Every structure is written in structure tokens, then in C-alpha cells.
Backbone as XML, in Angstrom:
<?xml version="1.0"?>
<chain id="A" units="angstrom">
  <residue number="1" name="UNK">
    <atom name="N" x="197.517" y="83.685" z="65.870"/>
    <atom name="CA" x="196.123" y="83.297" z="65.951"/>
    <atom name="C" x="195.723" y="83.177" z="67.417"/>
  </residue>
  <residue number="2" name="UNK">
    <atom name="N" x="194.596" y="83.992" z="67.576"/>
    <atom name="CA" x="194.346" y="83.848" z="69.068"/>
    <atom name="C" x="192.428" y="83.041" z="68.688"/>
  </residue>
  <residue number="3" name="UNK">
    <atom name="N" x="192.183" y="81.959" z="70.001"/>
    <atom name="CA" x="190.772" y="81.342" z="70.090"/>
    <atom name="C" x="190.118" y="81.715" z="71.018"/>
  </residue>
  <residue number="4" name="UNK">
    <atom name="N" x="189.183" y="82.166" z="71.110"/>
    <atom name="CA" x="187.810" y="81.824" z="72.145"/>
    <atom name="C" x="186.683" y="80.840" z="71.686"/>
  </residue>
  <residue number="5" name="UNK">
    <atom name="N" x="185.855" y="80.910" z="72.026"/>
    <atom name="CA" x="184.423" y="79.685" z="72.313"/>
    <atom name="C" x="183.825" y="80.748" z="72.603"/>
  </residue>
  <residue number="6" name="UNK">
    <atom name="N" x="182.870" y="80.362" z="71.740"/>
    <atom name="CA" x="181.418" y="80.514" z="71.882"/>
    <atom name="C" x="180.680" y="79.327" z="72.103"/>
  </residue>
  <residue number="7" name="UNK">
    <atom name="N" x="179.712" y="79.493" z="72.725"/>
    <atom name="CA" x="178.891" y="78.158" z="73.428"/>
    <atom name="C" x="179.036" y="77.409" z="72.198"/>
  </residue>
  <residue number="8" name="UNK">
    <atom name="N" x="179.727" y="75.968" z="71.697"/>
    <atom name="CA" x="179.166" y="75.469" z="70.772"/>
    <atom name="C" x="180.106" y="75.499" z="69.578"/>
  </residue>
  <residue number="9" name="UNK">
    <atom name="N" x="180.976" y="76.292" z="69.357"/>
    <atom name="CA" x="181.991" y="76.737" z="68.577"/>
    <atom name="C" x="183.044" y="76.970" z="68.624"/>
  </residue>
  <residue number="10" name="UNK">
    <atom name="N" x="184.337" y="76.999" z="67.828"/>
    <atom name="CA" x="185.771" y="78.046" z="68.508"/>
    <atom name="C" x="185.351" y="79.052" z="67.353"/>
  </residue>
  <residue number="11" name="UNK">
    <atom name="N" x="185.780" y="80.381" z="67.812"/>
    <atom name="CA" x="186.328" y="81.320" z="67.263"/>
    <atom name="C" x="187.983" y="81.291" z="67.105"/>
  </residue>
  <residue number="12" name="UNK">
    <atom name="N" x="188.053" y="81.527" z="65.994"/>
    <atom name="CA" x="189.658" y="81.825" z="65.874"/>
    <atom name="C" x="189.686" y="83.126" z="64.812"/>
  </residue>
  <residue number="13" name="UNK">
    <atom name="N" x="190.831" y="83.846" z="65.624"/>
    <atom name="CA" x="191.403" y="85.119" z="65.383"/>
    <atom name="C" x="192.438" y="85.106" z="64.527"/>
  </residue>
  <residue number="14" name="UNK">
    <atom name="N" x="192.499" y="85.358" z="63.130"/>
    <atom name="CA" x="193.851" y="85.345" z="62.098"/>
    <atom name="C" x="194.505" y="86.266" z="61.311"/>
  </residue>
  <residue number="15" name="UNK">
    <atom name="N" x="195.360" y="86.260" z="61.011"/>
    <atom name="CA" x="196.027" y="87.728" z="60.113"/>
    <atom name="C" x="195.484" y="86.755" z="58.370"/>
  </residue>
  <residue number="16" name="UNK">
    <atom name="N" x="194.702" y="85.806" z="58.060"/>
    <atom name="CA" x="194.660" y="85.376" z="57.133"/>
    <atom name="C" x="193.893" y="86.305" z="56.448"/>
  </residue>
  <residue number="17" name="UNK">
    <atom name="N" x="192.676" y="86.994" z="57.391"/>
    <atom name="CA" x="192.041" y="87.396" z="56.639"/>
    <atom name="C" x="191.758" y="89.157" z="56.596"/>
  </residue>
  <residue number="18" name="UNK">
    <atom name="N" x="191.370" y="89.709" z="55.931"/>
    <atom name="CA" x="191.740" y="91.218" z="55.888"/>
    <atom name="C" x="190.702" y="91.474" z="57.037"/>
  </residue>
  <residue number="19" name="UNK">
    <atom name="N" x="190.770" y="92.903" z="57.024"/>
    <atom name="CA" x="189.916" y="93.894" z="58.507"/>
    <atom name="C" x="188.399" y="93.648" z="57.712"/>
  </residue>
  <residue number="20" name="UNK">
    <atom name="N" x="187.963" y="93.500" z="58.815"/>
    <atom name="CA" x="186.146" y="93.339" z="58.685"/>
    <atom name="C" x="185.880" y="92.067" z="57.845"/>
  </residue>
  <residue number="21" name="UNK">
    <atom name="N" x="186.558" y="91.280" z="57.897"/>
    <atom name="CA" x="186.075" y="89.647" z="56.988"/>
    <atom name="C" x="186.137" y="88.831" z="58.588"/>
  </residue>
  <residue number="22" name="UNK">
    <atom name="N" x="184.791" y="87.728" z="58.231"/>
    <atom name="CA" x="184.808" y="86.547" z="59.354"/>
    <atom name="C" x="184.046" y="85.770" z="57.980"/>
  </residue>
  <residue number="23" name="UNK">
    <atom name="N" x="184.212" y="84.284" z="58.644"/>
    <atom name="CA" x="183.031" y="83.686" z="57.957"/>
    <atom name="C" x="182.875" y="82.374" z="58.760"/>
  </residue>
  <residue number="24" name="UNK">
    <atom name="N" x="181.715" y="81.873" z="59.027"/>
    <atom name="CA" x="181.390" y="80.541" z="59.778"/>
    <atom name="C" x="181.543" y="79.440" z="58.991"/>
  </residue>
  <residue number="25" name="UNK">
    <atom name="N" x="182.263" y="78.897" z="59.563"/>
    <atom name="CA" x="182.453" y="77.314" z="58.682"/>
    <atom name="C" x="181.748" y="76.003" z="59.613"/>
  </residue>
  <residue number="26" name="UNK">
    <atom name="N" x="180.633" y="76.121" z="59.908"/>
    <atom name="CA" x="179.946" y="75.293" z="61.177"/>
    <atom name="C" x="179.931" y="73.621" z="60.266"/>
  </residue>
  <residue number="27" name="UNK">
    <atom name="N" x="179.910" y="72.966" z="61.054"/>
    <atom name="CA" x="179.990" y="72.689" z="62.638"/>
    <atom name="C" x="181.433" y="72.965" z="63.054"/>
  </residue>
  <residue number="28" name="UNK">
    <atom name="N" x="182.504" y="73.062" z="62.293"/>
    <atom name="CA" x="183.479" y="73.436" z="62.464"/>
    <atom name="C" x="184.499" y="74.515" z="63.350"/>
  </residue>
  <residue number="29" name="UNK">
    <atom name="N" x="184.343" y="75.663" z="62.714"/>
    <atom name="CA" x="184.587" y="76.826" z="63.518"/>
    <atom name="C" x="184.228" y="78.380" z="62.831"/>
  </residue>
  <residue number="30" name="UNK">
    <atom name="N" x="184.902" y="79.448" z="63.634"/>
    <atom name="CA" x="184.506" y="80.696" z="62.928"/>
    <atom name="C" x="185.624" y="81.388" z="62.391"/>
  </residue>
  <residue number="31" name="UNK">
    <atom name="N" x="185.768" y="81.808" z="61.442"/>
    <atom name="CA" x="187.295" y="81.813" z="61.400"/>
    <atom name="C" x="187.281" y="84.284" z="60.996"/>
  </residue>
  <residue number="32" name="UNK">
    <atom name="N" x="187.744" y="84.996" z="62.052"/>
    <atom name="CA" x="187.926" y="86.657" z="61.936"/>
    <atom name="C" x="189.081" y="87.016" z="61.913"/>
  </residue>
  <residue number="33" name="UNK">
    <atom name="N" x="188.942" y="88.139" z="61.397"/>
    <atom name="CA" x="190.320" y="88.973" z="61.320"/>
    <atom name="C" x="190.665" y="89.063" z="62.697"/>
  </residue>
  <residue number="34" name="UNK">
    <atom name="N" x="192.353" y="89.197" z="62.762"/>
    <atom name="CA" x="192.859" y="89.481" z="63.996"/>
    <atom name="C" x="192.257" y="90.848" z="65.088"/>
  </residue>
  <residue number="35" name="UNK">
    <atom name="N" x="192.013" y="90.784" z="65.543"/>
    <atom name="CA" x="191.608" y="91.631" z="66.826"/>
    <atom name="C" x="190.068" y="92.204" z="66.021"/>
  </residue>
  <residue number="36" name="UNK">
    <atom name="N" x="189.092" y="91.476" z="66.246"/>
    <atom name="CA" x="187.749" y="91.721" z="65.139"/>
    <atom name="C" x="187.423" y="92.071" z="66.626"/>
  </residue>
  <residue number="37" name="UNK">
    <atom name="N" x="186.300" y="92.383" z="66.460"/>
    <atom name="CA" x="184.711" y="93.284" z="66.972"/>
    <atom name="C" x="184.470" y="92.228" z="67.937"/>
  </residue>
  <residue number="38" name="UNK">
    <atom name="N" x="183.859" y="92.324" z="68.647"/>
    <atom name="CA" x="182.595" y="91.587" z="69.407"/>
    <atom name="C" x="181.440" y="91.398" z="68.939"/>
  </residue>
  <residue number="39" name="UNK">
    <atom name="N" x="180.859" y="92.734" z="67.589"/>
    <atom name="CA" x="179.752" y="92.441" z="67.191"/>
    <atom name="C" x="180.094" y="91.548" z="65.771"/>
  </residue>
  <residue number="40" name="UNK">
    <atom name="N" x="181.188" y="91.466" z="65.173"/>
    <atom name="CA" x="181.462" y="90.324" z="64.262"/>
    <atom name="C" x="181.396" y="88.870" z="64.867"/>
  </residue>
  <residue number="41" name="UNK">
    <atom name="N" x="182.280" y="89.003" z="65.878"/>
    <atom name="CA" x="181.846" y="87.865" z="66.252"/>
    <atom name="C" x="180.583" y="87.490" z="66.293"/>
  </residue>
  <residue number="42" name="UNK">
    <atom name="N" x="180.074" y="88.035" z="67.269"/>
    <atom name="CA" x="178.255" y="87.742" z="67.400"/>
    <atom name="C" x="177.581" y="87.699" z="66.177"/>
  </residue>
  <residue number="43" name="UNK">
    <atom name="N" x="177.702" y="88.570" z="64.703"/>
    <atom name="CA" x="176.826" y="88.202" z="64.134"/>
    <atom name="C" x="177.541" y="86.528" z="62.989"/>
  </residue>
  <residue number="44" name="UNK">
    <atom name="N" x="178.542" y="86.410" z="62.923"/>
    <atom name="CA" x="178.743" y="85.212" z="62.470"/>
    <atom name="C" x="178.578" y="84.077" z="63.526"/>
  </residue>
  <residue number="45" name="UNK">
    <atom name="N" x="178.365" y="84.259" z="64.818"/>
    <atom name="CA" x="177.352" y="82.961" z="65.763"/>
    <atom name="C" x="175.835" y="83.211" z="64.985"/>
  </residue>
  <residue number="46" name="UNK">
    <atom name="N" x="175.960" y="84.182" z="64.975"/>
    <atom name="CA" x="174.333" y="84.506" z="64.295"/>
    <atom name="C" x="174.293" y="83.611" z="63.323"/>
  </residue>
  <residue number="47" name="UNK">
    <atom name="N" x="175.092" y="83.069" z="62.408"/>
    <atom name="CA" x="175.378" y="81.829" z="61.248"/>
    <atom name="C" x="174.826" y="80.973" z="61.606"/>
  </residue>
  <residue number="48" name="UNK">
    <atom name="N" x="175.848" y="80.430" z="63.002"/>
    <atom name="CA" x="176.164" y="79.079" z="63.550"/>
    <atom name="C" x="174.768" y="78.730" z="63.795"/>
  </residue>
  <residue number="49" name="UNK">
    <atom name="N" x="173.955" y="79.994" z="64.566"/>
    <atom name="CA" x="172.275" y="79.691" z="65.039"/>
    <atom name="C" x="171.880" y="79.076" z="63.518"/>
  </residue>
  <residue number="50" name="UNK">
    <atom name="N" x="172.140" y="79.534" z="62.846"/>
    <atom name="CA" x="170.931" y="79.555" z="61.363"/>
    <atom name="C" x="171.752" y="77.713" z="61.121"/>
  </residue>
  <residue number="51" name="UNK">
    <atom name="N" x="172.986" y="77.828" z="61.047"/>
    <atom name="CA" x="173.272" y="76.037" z="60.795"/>
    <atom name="C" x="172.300" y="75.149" z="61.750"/>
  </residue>
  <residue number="52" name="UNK">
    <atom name="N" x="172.693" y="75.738" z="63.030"/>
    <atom name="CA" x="171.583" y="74.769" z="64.223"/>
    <atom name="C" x="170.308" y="74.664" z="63.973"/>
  </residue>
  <residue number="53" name="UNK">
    <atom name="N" x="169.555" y="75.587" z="63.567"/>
    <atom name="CA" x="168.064" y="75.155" z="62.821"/>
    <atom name="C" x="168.200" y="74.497" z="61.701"/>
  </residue>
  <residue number="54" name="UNK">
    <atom name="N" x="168.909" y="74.761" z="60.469"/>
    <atom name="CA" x="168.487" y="74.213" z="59.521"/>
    <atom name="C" x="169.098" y="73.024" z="58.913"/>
  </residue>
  <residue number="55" name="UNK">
    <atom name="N" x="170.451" y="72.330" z="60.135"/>
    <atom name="CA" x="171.461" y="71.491" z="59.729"/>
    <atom name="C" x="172.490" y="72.133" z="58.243"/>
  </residue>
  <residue number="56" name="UNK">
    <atom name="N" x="173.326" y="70.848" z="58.470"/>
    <atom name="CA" x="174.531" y="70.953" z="57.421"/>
    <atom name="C" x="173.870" y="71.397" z="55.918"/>
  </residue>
  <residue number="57" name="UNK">
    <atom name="N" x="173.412" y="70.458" z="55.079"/>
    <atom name="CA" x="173.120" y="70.307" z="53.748"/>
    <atom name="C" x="171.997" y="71.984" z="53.399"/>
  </residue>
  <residue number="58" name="UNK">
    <atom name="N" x="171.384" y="72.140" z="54.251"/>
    <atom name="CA" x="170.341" y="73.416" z="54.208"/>
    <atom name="C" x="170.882" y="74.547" z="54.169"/>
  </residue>
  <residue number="59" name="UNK">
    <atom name="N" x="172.003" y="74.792" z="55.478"/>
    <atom name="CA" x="172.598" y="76.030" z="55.594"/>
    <atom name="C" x="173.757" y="76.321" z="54.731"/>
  </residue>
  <residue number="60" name="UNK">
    <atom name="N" x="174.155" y="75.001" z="54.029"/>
    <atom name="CA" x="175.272" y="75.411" z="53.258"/>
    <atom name="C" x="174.533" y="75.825" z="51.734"/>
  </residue>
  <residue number="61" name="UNK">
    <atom name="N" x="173.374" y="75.385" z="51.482"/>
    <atom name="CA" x="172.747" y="76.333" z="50.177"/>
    <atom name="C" x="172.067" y="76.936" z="50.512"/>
  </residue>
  <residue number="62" name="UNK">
    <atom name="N" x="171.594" y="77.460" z="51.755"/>
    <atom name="CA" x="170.600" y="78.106" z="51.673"/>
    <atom name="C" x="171.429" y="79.838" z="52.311"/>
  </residue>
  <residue number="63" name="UNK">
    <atom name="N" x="172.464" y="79.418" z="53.180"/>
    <atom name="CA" x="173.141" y="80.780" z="53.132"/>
    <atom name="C" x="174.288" y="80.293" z="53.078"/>
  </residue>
  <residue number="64" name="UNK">
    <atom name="N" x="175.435" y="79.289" z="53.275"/>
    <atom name="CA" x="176.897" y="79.842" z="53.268"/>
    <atom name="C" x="177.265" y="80.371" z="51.399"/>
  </residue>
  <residue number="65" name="UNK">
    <atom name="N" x="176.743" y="78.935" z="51.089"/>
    <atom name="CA" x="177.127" y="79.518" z="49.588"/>
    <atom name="C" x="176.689" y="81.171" z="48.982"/>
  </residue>
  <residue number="66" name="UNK">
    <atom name="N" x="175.434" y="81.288" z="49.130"/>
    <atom name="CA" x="174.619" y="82.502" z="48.639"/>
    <atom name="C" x="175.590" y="83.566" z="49.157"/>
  </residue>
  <residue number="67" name="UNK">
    <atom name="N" x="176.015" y="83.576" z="50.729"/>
    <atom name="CA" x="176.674" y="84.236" z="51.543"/>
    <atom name="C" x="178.177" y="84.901" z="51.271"/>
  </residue>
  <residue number="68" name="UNK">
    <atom name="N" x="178.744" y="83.411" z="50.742"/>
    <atom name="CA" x="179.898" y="83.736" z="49.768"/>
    <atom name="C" x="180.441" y="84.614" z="48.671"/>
  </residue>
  <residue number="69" name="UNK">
    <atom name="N" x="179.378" y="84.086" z="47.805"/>
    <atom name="CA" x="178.597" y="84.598" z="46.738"/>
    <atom name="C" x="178.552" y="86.177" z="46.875"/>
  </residue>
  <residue number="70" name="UNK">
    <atom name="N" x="178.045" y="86.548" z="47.611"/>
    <atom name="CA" x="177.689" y="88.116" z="47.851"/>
    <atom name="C" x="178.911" y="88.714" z="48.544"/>
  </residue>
  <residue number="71" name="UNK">
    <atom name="N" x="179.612" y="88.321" z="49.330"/>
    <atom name="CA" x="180.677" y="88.575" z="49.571"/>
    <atom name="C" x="182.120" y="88.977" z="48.823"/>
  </residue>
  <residue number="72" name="UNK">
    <atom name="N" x="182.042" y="87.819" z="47.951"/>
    <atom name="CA" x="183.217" y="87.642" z="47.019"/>
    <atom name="C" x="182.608" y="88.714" z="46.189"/>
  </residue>
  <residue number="73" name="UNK">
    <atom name="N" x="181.300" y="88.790" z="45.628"/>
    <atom name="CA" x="181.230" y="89.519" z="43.906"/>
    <atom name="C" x="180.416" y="91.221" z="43.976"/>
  </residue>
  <residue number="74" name="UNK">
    <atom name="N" x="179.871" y="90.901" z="45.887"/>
    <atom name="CA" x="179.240" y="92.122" z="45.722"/>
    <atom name="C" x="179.303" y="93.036" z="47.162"/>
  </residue>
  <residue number="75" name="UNK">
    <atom name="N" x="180.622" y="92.755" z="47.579"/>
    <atom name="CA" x="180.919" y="93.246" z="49.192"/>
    <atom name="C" x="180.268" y="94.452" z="49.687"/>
  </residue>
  <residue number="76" name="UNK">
    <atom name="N" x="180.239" y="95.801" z="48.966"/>
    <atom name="CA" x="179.499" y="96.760" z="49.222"/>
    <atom name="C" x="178.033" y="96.389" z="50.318"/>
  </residue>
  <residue number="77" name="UNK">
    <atom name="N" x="177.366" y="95.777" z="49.464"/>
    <atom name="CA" x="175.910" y="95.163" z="49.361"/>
    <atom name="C" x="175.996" y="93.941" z="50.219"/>
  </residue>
  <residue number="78" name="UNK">
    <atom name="N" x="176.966" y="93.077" z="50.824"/>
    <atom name="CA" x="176.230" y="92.259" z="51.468"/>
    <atom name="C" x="175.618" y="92.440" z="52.703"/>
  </residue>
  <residue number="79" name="UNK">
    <atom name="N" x="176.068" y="92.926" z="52.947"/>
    <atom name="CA" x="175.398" y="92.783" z="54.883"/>
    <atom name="C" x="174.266" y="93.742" z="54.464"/>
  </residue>
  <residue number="80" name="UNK">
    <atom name="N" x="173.263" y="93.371" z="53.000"/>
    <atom name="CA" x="172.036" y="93.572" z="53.213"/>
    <atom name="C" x="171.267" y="92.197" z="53.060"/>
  </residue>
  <residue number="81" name="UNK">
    <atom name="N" x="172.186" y="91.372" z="52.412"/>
    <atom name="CA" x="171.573" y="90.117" z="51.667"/>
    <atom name="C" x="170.938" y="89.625" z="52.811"/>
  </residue>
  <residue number="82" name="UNK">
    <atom name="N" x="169.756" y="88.858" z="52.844"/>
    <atom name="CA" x="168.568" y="88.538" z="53.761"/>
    <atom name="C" x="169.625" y="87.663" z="54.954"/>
  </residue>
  <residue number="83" name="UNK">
    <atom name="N" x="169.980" y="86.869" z="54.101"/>
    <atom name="CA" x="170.497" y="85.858" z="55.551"/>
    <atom name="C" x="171.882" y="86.498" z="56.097"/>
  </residue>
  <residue number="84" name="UNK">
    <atom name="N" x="172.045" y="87.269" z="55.751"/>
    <atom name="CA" x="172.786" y="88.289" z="56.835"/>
    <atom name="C" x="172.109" y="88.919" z="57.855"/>
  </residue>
  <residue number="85" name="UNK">
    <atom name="N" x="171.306" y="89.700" z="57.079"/>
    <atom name="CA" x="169.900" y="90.121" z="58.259"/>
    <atom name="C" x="169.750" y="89.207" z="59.345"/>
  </residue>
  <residue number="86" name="UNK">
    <atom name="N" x="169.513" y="88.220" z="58.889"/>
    <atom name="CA" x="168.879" y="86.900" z="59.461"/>
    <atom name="C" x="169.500" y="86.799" z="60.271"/>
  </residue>
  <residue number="87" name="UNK">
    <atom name="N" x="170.950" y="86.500" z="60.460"/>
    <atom name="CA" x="172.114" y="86.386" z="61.058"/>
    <atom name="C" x="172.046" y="87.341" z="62.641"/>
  </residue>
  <residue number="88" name="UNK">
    <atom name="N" x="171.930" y="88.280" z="61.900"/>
    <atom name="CA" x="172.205" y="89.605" z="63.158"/>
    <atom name="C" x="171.107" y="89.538" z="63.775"/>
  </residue>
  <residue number="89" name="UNK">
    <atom name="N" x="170.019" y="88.874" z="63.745"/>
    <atom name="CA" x="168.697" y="88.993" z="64.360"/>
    <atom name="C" x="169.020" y="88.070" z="65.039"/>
  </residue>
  <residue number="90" name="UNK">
    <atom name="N" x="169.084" y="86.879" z="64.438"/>
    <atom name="CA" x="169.571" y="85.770" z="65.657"/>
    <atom name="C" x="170.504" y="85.652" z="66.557"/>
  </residue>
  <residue number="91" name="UNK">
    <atom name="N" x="171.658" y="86.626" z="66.747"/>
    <atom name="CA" x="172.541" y="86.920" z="67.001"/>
    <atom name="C" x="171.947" y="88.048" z="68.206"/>
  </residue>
  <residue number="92" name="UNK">
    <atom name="N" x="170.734" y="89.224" z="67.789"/>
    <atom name="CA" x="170.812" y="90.071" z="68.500"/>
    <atom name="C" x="169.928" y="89.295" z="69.627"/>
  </residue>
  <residue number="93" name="UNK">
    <atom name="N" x="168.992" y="88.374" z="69.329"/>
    <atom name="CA" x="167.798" y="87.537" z="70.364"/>
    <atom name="C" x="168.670" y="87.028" z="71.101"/>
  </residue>
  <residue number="94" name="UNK">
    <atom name="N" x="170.113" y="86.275" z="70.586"/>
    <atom name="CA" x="170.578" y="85.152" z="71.602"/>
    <atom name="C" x="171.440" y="86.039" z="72.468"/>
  </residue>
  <residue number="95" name="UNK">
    <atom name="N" x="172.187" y="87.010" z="72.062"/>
    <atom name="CA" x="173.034" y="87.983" z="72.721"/>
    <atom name="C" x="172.372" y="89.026" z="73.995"/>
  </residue>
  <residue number="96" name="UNK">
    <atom name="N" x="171.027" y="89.503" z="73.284"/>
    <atom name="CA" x="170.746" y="90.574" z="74.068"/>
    <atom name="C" x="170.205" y="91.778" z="72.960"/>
  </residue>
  <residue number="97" name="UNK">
    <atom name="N" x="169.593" y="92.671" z="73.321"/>
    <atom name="CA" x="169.494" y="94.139" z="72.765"/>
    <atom name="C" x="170.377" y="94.983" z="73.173"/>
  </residue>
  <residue number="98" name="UNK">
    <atom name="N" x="171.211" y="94.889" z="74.145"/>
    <atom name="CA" x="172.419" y="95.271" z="74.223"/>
    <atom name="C" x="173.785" y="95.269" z="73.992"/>
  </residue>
  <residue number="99" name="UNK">
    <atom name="N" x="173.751" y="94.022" z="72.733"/>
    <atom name="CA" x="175.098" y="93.496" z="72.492"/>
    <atom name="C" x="174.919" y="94.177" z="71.128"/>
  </residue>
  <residue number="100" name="UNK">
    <atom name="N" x="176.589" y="94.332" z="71.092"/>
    <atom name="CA" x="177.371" y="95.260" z="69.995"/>
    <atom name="C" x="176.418" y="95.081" z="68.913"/>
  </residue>
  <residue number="101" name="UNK">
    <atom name="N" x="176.385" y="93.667" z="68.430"/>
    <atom name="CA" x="175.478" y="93.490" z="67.164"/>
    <atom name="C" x="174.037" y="93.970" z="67.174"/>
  </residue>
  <residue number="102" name="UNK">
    <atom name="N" x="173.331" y="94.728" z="68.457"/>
    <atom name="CA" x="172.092" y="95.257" z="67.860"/>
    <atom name="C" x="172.165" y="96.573" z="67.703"/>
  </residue>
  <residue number="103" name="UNK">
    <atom name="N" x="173.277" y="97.466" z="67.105"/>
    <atom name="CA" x="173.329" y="98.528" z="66.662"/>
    <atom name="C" x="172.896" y="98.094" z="65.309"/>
  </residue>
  <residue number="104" name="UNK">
    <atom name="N" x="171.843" y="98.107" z="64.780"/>
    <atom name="CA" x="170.709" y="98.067" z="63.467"/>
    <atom name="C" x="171.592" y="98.834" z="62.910"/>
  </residue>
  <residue number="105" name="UNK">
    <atom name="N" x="172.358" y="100.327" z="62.847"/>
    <atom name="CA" x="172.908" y="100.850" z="61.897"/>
    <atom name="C" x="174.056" y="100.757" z="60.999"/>
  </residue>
  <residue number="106" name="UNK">
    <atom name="N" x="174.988" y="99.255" z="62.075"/>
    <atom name="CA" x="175.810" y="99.281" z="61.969"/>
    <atom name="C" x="175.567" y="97.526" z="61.086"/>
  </residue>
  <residue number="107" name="UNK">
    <atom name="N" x="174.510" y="96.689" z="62.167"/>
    <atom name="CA" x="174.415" y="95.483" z="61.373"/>
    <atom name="C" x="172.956" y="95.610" z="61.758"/>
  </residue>
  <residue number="108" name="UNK">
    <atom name="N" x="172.264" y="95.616" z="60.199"/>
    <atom name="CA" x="170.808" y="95.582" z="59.747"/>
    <atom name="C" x="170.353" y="94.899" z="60.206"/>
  </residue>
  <residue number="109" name="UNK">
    <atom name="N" x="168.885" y="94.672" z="60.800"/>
    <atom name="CA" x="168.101" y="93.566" z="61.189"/>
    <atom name="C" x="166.671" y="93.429" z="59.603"/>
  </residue>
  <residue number="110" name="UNK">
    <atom name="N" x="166.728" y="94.398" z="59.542"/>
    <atom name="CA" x="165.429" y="94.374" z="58.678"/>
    <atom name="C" x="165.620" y="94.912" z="57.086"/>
  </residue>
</chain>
């Protein structure tokens, strides 16, 4: 397991979880596959933003669960589900238009 920080967060790097899985567990941490993306990272801070507006009790029904949810039963299809979107938008404002995560083709904004 390897960590970095993000302003506000640890990232941690694990063989727990397969290639292309992260998921934010805020206020806590972020937990990615071993040697993940830069733009994974960034769009699961993109989470952490959406916890920081809407606190604990909000973001955990209003996207971790839903988030889950789509993950676990409909993986194809999630990274269309809205608060994924949501995610990568907030992610692409706080990062830049130049960071990995605003390749739109790769992670949707709209």
C-alpha cells in the first residue's frame, strides 16, 4: 500500500481492490487500486468536494450509497450516473482543464 494527500484527505494505493475501482470514504480517506491514474484519483476528490458541500448524512444518501449501488449492480453504466458526472466536474474546476480528469471522453462531465 502506497499514500499520498490530497489537500484534505489520504489517498491510499491497494492490491485490495481490482484495476479501475477507487471509492471515497470521506471524511476518512480514498481508498484505489495499486498504481491507479491521476485522473481516478482526481475524480474520487471530486467525491470528497461533493462530501464538503453537502456534509456527512447528505453525501452518504445522496451519492455514496446511490454510487455503490451503481457500481456493484450496474458497472458498465456508472460513470454515467449523475453524481459521478458531478464528481468529475468538481474535480475538473478544482484541478484545472488540464488535469487528466477533464478528458470528457474518458470521464463525462455532462
Amino acid at each position: 500500500m502506497s499514500k499520498n494527500k490530497f489537500s484534505g484527505i489520504n489517498i491510499i494505493e491497494t492490491n485490495w481492490l481490482k484495476r479501475g475501482m477507487g471509492v471515497c470514504i470521506p471524511p476518512f480517506v480514498i481508498l484505489v487500486y495499486e498504481g491507479a491514474s491521476t485522473a481516478l484519483k482526481q475524480h474520487e476528490y471530486g467525491h470528497f468536494l461533493q462530501y464538503q458541500e453537502m456534509g456527512f448524512i447528505r453525501f452518504y444518501m445522496k451519492v455514496g450509497l446511490p454510487s455503490l449501488y451503481s457500481a456493484a449492480f450496474f458497472p458498465k453504466k456508472h460513470h454515467l450516473l449523475k453524481v459521478e458526472k458531478d464528481a468529475n466536474q468538481r474535480a475538473v474546476y478544482f484541478f484545472g482543464e488540464d488535469a487528466p480528469v477533464a478528458n470528457g471522453r474518458l470521464w463525462p462531465r455532462e
